[in-house]
CSV table of C-alpha atoms and ligand atoms in Angstrom, one decimal:
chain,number,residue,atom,x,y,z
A,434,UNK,CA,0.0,0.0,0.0
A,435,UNK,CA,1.6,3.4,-0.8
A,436,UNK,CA,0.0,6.7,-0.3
A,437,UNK,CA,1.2,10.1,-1.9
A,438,UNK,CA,0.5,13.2,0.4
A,439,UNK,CA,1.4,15.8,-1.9
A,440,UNK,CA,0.9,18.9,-0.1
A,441,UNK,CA,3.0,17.1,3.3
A,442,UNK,CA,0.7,15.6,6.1
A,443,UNK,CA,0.8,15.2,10.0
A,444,UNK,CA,4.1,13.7,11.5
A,445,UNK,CA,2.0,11.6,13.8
A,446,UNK,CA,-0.1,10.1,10.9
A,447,UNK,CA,3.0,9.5,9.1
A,448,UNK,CA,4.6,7.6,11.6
A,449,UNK,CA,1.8,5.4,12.5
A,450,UNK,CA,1.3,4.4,9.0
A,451,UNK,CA,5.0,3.8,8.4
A,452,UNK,CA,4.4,1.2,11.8
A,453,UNK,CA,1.7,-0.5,9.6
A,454,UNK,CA,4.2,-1.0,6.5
A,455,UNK,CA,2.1,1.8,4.8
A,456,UNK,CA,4.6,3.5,2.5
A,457,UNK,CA,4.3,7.1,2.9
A,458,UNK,CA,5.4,10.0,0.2
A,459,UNK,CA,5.3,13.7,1.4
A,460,UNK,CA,7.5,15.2,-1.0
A,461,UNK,CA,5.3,17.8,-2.9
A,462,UNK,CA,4.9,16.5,-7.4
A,463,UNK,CA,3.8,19.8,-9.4
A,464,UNK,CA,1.1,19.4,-11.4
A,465,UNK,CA,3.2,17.6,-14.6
A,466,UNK,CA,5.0,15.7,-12.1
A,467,UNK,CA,1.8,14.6,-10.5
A,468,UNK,CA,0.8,13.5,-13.9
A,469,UNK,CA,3.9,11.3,-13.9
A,470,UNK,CA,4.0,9.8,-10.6
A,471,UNK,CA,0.4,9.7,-9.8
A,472,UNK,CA,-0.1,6.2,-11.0
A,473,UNK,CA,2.2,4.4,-8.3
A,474,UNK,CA,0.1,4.9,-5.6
A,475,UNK,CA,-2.8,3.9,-3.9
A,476,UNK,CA,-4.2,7.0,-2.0
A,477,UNK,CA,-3.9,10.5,-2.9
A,478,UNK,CA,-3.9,12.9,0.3
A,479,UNK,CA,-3.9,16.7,-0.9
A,480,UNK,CA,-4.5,19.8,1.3
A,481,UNK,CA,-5.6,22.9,-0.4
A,482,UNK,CA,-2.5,23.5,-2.8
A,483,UNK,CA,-2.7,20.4,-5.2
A,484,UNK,CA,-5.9,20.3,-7.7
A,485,UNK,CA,-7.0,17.0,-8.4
A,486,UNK,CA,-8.8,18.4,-12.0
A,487,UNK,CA,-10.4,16.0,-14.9
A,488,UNK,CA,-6.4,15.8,-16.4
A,489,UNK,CA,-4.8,14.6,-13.3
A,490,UNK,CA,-7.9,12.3,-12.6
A,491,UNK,CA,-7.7,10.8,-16.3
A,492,UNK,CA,-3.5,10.0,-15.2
A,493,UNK,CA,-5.1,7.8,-12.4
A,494,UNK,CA,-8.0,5.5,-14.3
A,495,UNK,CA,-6.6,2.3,-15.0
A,496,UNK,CA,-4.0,2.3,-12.1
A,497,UNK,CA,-4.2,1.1,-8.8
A,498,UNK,CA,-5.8,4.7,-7.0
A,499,UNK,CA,-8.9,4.2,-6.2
A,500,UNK,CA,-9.1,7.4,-3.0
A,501,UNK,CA,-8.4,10.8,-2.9
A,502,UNK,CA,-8.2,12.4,0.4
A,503,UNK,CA,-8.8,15.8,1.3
A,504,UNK,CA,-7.0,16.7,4.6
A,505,UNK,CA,-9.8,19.8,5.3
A,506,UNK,CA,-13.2,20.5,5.0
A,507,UNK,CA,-13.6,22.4,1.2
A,508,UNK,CA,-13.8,19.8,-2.0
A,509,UNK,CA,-13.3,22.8,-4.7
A,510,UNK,CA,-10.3,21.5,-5.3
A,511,UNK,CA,-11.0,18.2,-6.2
A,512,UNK,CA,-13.2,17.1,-9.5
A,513,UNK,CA,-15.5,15.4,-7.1
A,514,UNK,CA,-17.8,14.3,-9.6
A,515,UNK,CA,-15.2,13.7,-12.2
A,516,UNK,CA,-13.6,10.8,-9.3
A,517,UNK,CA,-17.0,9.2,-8.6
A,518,UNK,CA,-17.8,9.0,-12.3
A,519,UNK,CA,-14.2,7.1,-12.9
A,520,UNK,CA,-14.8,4.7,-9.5
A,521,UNK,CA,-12.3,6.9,-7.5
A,522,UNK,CA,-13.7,7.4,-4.1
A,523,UNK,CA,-13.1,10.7,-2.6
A,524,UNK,CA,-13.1,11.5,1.1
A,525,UNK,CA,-12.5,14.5,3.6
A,526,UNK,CA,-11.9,15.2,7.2
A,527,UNK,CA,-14.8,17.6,8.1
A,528,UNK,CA,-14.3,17.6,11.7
A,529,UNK,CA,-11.0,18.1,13.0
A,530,UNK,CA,-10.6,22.2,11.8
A,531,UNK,CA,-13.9,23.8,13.3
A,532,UNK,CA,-12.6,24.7,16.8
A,533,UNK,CA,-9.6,26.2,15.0
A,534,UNK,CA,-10.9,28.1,12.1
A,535,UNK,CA,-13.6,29.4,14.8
A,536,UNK,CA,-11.2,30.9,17.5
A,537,UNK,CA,-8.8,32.4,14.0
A,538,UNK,CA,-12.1,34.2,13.4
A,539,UNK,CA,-12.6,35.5,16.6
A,540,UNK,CA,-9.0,36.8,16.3
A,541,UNK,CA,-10.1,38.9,13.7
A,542,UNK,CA,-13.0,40.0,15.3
A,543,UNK,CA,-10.9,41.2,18.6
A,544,UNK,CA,-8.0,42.6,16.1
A,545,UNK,CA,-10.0,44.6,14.1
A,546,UNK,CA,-11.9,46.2,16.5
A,547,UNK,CA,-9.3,46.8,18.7
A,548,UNK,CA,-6.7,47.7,15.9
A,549,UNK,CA,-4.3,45.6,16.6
A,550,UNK,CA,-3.3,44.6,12.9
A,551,UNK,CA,-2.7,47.9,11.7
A,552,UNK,CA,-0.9,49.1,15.6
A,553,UNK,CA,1.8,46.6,14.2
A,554,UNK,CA,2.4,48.3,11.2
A,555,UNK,CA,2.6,51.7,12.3
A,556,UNK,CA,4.4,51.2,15.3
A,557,UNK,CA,7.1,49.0,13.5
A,558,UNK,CA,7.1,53.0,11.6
A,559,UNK,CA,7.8,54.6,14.1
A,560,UNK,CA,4.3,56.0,15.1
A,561,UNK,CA,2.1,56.4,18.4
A,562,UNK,CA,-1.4,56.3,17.0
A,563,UNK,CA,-2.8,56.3,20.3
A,564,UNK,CA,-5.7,58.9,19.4
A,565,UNK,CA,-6.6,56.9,16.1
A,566,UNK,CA,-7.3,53.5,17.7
A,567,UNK,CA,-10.4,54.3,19.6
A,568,UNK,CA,-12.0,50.6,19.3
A,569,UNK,CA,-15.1,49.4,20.2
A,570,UNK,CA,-15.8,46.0,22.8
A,571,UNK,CA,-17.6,43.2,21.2
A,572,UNK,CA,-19.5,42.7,24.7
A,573,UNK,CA,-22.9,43.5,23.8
A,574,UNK,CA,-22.8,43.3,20.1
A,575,UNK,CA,-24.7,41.2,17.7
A,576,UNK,CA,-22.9,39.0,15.5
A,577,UNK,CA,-24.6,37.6,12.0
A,578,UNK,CA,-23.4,34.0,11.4
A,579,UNK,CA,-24.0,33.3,8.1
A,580,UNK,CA,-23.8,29.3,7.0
A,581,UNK,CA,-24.5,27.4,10.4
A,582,UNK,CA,-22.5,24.1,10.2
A,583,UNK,CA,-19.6,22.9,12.0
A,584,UNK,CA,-17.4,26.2,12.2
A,585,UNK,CA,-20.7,28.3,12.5
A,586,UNK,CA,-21.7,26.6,15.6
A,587,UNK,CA,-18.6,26.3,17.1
A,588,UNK,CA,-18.4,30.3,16.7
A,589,UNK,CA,-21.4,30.8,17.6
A,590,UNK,CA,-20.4,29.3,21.3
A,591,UNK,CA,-17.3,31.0,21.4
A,592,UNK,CA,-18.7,34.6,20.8
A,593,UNK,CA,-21.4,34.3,23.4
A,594,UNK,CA,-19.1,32.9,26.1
A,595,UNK,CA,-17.5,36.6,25.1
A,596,UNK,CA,-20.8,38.4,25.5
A,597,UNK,CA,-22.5,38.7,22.1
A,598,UNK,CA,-25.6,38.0,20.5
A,599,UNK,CA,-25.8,35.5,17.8
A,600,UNK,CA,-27.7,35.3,15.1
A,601,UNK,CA,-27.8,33.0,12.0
A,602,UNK,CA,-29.1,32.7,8.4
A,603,UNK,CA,-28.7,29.2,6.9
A,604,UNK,CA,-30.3,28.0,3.5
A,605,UNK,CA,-30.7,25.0,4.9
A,606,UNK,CA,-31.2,24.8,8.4
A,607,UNK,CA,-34.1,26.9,9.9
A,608,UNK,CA,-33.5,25.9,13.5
A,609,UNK,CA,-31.2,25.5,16.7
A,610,UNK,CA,-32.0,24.8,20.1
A,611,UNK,CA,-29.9,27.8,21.1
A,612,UNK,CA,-29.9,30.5,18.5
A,613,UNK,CA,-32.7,32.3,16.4
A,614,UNK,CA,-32.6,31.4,12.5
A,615,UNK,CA,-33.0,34.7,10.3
A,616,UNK,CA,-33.5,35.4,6.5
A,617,UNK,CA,-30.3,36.6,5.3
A,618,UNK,CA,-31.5,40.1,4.7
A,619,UNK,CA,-32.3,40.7,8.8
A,620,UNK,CA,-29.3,38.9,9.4
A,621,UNK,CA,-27.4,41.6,7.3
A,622,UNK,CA,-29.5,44.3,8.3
A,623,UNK,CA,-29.1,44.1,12.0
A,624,UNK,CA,-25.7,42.9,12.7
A,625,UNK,CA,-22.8,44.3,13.8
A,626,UNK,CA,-20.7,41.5,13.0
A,627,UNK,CA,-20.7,39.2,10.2
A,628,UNK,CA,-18.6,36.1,9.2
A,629,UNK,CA,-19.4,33.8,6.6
A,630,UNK,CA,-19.0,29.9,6.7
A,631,UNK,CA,-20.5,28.6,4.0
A,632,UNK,CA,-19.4,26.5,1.2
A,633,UNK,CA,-18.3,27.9,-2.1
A,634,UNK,CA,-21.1,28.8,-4.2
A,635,UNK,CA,-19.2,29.6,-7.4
A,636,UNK,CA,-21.0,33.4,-7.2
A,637,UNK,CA,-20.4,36.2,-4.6
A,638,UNK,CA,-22.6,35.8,-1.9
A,639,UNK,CA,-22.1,39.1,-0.4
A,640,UNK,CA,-21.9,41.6,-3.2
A,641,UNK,CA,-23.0,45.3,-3.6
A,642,UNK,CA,-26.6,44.7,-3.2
A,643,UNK,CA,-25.7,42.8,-0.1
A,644,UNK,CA,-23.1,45.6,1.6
A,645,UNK,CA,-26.2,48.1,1.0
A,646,UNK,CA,-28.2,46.6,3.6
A,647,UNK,CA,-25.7,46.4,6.2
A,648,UNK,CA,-25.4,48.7,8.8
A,649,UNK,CA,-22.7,51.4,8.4
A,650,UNK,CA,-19.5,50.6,10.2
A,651,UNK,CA,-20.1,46.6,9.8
A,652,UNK,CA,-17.4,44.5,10.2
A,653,UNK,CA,-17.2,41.4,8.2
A,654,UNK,CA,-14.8,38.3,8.5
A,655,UNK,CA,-14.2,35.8,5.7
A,656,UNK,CA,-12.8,32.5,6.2
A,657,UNK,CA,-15.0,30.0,4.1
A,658,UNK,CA,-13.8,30.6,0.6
A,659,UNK,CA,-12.7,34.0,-1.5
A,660,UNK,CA,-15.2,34.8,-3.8
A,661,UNK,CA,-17.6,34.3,-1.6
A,662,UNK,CA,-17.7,38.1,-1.0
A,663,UNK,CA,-16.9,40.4,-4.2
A,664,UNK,CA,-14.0,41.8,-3.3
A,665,UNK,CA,-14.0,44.4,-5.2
A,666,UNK,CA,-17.0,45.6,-4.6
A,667,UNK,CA,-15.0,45.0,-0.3
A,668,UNK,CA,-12.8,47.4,-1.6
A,669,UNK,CA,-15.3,50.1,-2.0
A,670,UNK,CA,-17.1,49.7,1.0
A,671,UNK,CA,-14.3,50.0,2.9
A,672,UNK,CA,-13.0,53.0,1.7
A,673,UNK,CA,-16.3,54.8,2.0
A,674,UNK,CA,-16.4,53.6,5.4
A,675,UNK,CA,-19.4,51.3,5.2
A,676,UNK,CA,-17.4,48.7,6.4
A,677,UNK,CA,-15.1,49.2,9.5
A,678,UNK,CA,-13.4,46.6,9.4
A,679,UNK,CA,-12.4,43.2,7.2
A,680,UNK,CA,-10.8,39.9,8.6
A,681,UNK,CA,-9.8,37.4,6.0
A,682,UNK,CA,-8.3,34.0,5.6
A,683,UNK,CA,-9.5,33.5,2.5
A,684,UNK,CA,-9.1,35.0,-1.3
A,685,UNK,CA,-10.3,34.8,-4.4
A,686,UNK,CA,-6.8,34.4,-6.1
A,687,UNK,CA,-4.4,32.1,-3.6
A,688,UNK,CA,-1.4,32.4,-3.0
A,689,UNK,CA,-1.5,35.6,-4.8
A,690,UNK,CA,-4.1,37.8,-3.3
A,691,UNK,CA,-4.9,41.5,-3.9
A,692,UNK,CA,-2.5,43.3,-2.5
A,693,UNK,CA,-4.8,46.8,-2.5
A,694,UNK,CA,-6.9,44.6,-0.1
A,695,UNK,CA,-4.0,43.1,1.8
A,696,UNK,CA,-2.4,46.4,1.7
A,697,UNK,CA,-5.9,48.2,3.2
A,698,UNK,CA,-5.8,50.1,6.8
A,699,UNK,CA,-9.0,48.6,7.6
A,700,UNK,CA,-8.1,44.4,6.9
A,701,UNK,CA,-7.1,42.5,8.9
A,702,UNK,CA,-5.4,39.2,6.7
A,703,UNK,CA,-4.1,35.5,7.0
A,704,UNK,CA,-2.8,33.8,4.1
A,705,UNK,CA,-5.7,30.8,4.6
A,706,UNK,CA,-4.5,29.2,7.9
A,707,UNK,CA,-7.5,28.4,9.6
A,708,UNK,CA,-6.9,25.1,10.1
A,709,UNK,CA,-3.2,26.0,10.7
A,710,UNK,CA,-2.9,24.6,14.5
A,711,UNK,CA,-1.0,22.3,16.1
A,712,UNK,CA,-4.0,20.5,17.3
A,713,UNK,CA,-6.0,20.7,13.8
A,714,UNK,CA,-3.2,18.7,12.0
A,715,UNK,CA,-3.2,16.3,14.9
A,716,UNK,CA,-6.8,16.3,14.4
A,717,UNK,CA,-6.8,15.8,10.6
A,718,UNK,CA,-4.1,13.2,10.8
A,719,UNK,CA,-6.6,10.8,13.2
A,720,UNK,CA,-9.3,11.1,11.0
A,721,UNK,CA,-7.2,10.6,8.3
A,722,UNK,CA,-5.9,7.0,9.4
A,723,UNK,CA,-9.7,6.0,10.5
A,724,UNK,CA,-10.2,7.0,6.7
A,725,UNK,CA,-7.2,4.7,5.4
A,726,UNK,CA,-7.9,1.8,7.8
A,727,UNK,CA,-11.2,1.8,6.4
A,728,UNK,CA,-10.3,1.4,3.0
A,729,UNK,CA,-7.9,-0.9,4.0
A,730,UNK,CA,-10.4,-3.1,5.1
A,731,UNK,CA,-12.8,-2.4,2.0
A,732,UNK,CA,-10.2,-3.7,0.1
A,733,UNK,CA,-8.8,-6.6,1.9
A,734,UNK,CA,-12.5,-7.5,1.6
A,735,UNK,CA,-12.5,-7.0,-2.2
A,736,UNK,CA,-9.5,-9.6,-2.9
A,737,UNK,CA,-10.8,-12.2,-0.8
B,1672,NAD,P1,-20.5,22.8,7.0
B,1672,NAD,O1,-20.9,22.0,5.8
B,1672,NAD,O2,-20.6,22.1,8.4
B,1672,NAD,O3,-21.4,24.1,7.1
B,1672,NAD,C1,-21.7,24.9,6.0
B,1672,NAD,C2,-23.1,25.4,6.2
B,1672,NAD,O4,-23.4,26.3,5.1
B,1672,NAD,C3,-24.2,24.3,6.1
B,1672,NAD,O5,-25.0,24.3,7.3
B,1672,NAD,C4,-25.0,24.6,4.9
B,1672,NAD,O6,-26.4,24.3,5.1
B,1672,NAD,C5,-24.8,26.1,4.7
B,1672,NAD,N1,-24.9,26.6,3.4
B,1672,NAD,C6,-24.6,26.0,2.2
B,1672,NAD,N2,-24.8,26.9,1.2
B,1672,NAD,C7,-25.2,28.0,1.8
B,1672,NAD,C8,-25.7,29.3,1.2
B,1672,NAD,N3,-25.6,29.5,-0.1
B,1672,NAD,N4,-26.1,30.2,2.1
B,1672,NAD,C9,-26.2,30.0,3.4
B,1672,NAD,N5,-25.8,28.8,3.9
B,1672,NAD,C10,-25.3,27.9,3.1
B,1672,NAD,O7,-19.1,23.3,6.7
B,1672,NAD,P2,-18.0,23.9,7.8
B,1672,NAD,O8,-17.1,22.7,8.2
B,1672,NAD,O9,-18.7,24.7,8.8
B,1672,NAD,O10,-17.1,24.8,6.8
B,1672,NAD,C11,-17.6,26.0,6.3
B,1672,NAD,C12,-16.6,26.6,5.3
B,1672,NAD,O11,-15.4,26.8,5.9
B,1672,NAD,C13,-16.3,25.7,4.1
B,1672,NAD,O12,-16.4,26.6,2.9
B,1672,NAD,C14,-14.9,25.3,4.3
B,1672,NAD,O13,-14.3,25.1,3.1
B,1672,NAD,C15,-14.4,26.5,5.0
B,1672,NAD,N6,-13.1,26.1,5.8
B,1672,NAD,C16,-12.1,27.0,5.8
B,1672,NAD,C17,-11.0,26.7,6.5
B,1672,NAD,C18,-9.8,27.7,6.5
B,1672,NAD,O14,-8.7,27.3,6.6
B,1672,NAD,N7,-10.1,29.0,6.5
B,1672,NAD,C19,-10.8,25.5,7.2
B,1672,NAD,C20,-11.9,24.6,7.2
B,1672,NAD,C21,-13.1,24.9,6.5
């Protein structure tokens, strides 16, 4: 059995298949080397930074990989349908990164409205901007969840053990035993916090019409997937001050985001790390090895 995780994977996960006599490759293939190489394995693990499109799917049909693993929660890297349609089964760890990408969020929150992102760039000039960085507390404030799964709820927790009022919009769910469903548009209208966890949706979910319903001086924190908000159409609110403040982890182009939103006063940024702990690797590794041993098994079962 030999497994291929291209974009590197938890040392503990490595070692304990290396105990089973599972060969283990962490070396990173680019995408023609992929193309090459992908055939000699059994299992595919990728993060975010490898796509697994039609061509590098079409490499694999006929050879012996028969799962792709996604070490994360998002599948828009992967041709998901693509894999099924060819008998590659495709697999994630949807668990282990909620805790983490909820309490990276809340750093954003905290920074931004305390100014601590942009204290560290202009101290590191030089300056006191102690009259400029009047904040404001989150105690007391109502923050909009918007997509109320895993890292939704787990916020959701989070910001009221810190004092503030959730609320959610969901297209799917309508209820929770602890917090009050909304339709988007009161969700937008009324809160002074926003932060986005849904899925990608191929189209901006929060575009112009969207920012015009907001309250003026919203902040609003991304770390589901760019393009989820326009960001250019960010841009503009935050220069005209409709938006006070914007945390994100996420961007439409990766690793090369916008710079004039990078760049901006008002954002506070994080080059997609929300599932960059210690303890979300562990995490992902564990649920990764209940994943392999499971196939394992599957396919033990198949040659007998
Ligand atoms: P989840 O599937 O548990 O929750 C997503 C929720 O969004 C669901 O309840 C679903 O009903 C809802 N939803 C789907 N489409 C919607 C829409 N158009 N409008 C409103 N709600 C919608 O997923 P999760 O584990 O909570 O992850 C949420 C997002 O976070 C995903 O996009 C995932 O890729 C991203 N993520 C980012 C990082 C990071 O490093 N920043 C890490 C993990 C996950």
């Amino acid at each position: 059995m030999k497994i291929l995780a291209n974009d590197g994977l938890d040392i503990k996960a490595v070692k304990k298949f290396k105990e089973e006599d599972i060969e283990v490759e962490t070396n990173h293939y680019d995408k023609d080397e992929l193309l090459e190489v992908i055939k000699d394995y059994d299992i595919l693990i990728v993060r975010s930074a490898t796509k697994v499109n039609k061509e590098v799917i079409d490499a694999a049909i006929g050879t012996k990989l028969k799962l792709i693993v996604r070490a994360g929660v998002g599948l828009d890297n992967i041709d998901l349908k693509y894999a099924n349609e060819k008998g590659i089964d495709v697999r994630n760890t949807p668990n282990a990164s909620s805790n983490s990408v909820a309490e990276l969020v809340l750093g954003h929150i905290i920074g931004l409205s305390r100014f601590i992102p942009i204290s560290k760039v202009t101290m590191s000039e030089g300056a006191w901007n102690k009259k400029s960085y009047t904040g404001v507390d989150i105690y007391g404030k109502t923050l909009g969840i918007i997509g109320f799964g895993r890292i939704g709820k787990a916020l959701a927790d989070k910001a009221t053990a810190l004092g503030m009022k959730v609320i959610f919009y969901d297209k799917y769910i309508k209820e929770d035993n602890k917090y009050q469903y909304h339709t988007l548009n009161e969700v937008l209208e009324s809160a002074d916090y926003i932060s986005l966890h849904v899925p990608a949706t191929g189209e901006p979910l929060i575009g112009v019409k969207e920012f015009s319903l907001m309250k003026d001086g919203v902040f609003i924190v991304n770390a589901s997937r760019g393009g989820i908000i326009d960001e250019r159409a960010l841009l503009d609110m935050l220069n005209t001050n409709k938006v006070a403040g914007a945390g994100l982890d996420v961007y439409i182009d990766e690793p090369n985001p916008n710079l004039d939103i990078c760049n901006h006063p008002k954002v506070s940024c994080t080059p997609h790390i929300g599932a960059a702990t210690a303890e979300a690797q562990e995490r992902i590794g564990d649920e990764i090895i209940d994943i392999v041993d499971e196939f394992c098994k599957q396919v033990k079962y198949k040659v007998n």
